[in-house]
Amino acid sequence: MTGTPLFERMALIGIGLIGSSLAQVARQRGLVGEIAISTRSPETLRRAEELDLGDIYSLDAAVAVEGADLVILCVPVGANESVAKSIAPGLKKGAILTDVGSTKGSVMEQVSPHVPDGVHFIPGHPIAGTEESGPDAGFATLFDQRWCILTPPENVDSEALEKLSAFWRGCGSDVDKMDAKHHDLVLAIVSHLPHLIAYNIVGTADDLETVTKSEVIKYSASGFRDFTRLAASDPTMWRDVCLHNKDAILEMLSRFSEDLSAMQRAIRWGDGQTLFDLFTRTRSIRRSIIEAGQETDAPDFGRHAKD
Amino acid sequence: MTGTPLFERMALIGIGLIGSSLAQVARQRGLVGEIAISTRSPETLRRAEELDLGDIYSLDAAVAVEGADLVILCVPVGANESVAKSIAPGLKKGAILTDVGSTKGSVMEQVSPHVPDGVHFIPGHPIAGTEESGPDAGFATLFDQRWCILTPPENVDSEALEKLSAFWRGCGSDVDKMDAKHHDLVLAIVSHLPHLIAYNIVGTADDLETVTKSEVIKYSASGFRDFTRLAASDPTMWRDVCLHNKDAILEMLSRFSEDLSAMQRAIRWGDGQTLFDLFTRTRSIRRSIIEAGQETDAPDFGRHAKD
């Protein structure tokens, strides 16, 4: 991208996987003029500086947002309220304030009361990530061909919304808009439930007395290892997601458990037809995900090089 | 490998992903002299011939095993009994008879009564595969750096056992031995439960009224898609696994469900510490799997090319 940057100064509050990736893509593609970075941890801030992710570094979020026309909260969702409180006095009139959290209803509740008049708060959620965390885990292409969901409030300023959308498109993403409640329901099934199930099965395996941990590791290629990627995700982030999207998650967990009981019953009573029917209809979804460009079609996630 | 092949003639009964991969690796590395292939389906047999996987092709398994000193059953585990019955009269004295099924107790029960005197029956299970099936899905490196578990009967001929082990090592695998009952317990947790959980969650998502299928597909990169790989596996194979390792699977399902209920309760009551502790201890297992050479360390399964 050439020409004038979309924003003169972007402030990133939090510099983990997402913040670091945003810093890299924004600079590489000229989306912003300057980048101010703030995080609570002195070590992480030092590391961000070593990685040369920004132009201005501060442990004080209120300082980092000064003069910024784009402020992105990149912290675990449970931390948004205290961050919002602390930056509120420093926010520039006309600035866009957004976030990248995995839950949107609770972020709106936490942040909205602290947003000064004249600041445009538009929550967002890039559907992108890896199982790694921290500033070293970031990379500029993380958002390419991934969706970013914005959940604008009803009275949103349309110019601000378009400008934020243009920023995400500049990061390589397609932008979608929906209301926060629906976002939280969608994410509960496509993201939160899968992570919880993955954490749970890895925990169950870890607890067995009859099968050793070394056996689980040795023979993990038969299925188990696919779950360990999600179960290696950041614990703080996922604790906060559970606490901040409780209702939708409990609803999805209940449905999953009901279905699992039905499957368990089919196994107990030798009902092969029910099992075969379920195992057949689930096949097509993967094909659709690959066709939608959201997954690799390399068998076994490309772990094997075909010769 | 050069020199004399380990076996003069290998007969493969069933030519799906595993049979096809065995044919390719055995020929490429000179492990066997001739390869005879049999399958019930004329189309599949024709396809195997087009792919030039063997030397002799027959729809009649009894014909294919004639003169073979290594016979490998590569059929869904529920089909082993009828195959064993039909090939029994044709088996050559001194031949080794083995299989590749995901359950071992039931295969021993099904096959053992039909094994003629002088034939060495040693069940086996290569811990390798992809989500694809059929002869086209096979490739010669499938077994490289993967474990193959043999579950020899107590009175096994040690020379036959060593010869079969050498064959699997020739295919690139490390060979392990254990009793059939323990195998079935280990596989229930590392393979069968993960597949059933994956099938189940994909089914749950498919059934939702509030979230559309196209939303599930669009936003699947946030976790869901990792499960779809296992849920795209062969339905016949997995129906048979459920029916043939019932007790161990039901035991693992019960434990998983108990643990899930405890997690659900922690979410309902906002018990962040319990969640954080679980999410922390599950992280280390992935690291161990990567260190054991059973998983890639590329973030996000290497779906992103880091720039």
Tab-separated table of N, CA and C in Angstrom, chain B residues 9 17 32 34 44 49 55 65 75 85 96-97 106 110 137 179 184 204-205 209 211-212 243 257 277 284 291:
chain	number	residue	atom	x	y	z
B	9	ARG	N	5.893	-63.386	-1.498
B	9	ARG	CA	4.642	-62.819	-1.999
B	9	ARG	C	3.784	-62.298	-0.845
B	17	LEU	N	-6.697	-46.816	2.033
B	17	LEU	CA	-5.539	-45.979	2.384
B	17	LEU	C	-4.354	-46.800	2.885
B	32	VAL	N	9.114	-57.011	-0.437
B	32	VAL	CA	8.445	-58.248	-0.868
B	32	VAL	C	8.738	-58.478	-2.346
B	34	GLU	N	6.462	-60.374	-4.833
B	34	GLU	CA	5.248	-60.056	-5.571
B	34	GLU	C	4.167	-59.549	-4.632
B	44	THR	N	-12.967	-50.725	-7.096
B	44	THR	CA	-11.744	-50.461	-6.337
B	44	THR	C	-10.590	-51.318	-6.864
B	49	GLU	N	-5.487	-51.537	-9.932
B	49	GLU	CA	-4.726	-51.996	-11.100
B	49	GLU	C	-4.260	-50.801	-11.935
B	55	ASP	N	0.847	-57.000	-8.469
B	55	ASP	CA	1.204	-57.862	-9.600
B	55	ASP	C	0.059	-58.795	-9.969
B	65	VAL	N	-4.591	-65.093	-1.687
B	65	VAL	CA	-3.648	-65.546	-0.642
B	65	VAL	C	-2.857	-66.782	-1.045
B	75	VAL	N	-8.975	-54.471	5.987
B	75	VAL	CA	-10.410	-54.211	5.838
B	75	VAL	C	-10.943	-53.573	7.122
B	85	LYS	N	-12.649	-66.498	7.308
B	85	LYS	CA	-13.308	-67.743	6.897
B	85	LYS	C	-13.007	-68.071	5.449
B	96	ILE	N	2.640	-65.956	7.383
B	96	ILE	CA	2.288	-65.049	8.466
B	96	ILE	C	1.005	-64.333	8.063
B	97	LEU	N	0.035	-64.375	8.951
B	97	LEU	CA	-1.237	-63.683	8.725
B	97	LEU	C	-1.320	-62.544	9.743
B	106	SER	N	-11.097	-57.747	19.401
B	106	SER	CA	-12.170	-58.308	18.575
B	106	SER	C	-11.611	-58.980	17.323
B	110	GLN	N	-12.301	-62.774	16.246
B	110	GLN	CA	-12.923	-63.068	14.958
B	110	GLN	C	-12.081	-64.001	14.106
B	137	ALA	N	-5.648	-42.609	-1.938
B	137	ALA	CA	-5.174	-41.847	-0.777
B	137	ALA	C	-3.835	-42.352	-0.245
B	179	ASP	N	-0.240	-56.500	24.918
B	179	ASP	CA	-1.349	-57.425	24.748
B	179	ASP	C	-2.571	-56.685	24.196
B	184	ASP	N	-6.295	-51.989	23.188
B	184	ASP	CA	-7.647	-51.454	22.981
B	184	ASP	C	-7.976	-50.312	23.943
B	204	THR	N	-23.143	-31.537	16.301
B	204	THR	CA	-23.832	-30.527	17.112
B	204	THR	C	-23.908	-29.199	16.355
B	205	ALA	N	-22.812	-28.791	15.752
B	205	ALA	CA	-22.780	-27.524	15.005
B	205	ALA	C	-23.735	-27.574	13.818
B	209	GLU	N	-29.960	-24.197	15.128
B	209	GLU	CA	-30.940	-23.385	14.406
B	209	GLU	C	-30.504	-21.929	14.411
B	211	VAL	N	-27.347	-20.602	14.552
B	211	VAL	CA	-26.132	-20.268	13.820
B	211	VAL	C	-26.183	-21.051	12.515
B	212	THR	N	-26.004	-20.374	11.390
B	212	THR	CA	-26.154	-21.059	10.108
B	212	THR	C	-24.893	-21.857	9.767
B	243	LEU	N	-18.248	-50.447	17.343
B	243	LEU	CA	-18.925	-51.691	17.683
B	243	LEU	C	-17.951	-52.748	18.204
B	257	SER	N	-17.040	-37.382	29.909
B	257	SER	CA	-18.284	-36.675	30.257
B	257	SER	C	-18.266	-36.169	31.693
B	277	ASP	N	-6.239	-23.553	35.900
B	277	ASP	CA	-5.358	-24.683	36.222
B	277	ASP	C	-5.434	-25.768	35.158
B	284	SER	N	1.525	-28.612	28.287
B	284	SER	CA	2.818	-29.298	28.210
B	284	SER	C	2.756	-30.551	27.349
B	291	GLU	N	8.269	-33.056	20.779
B	291	GLU	CA	9.614	-33.558	21.078
B	291	GLU	C	9.760	-35.028	20.706
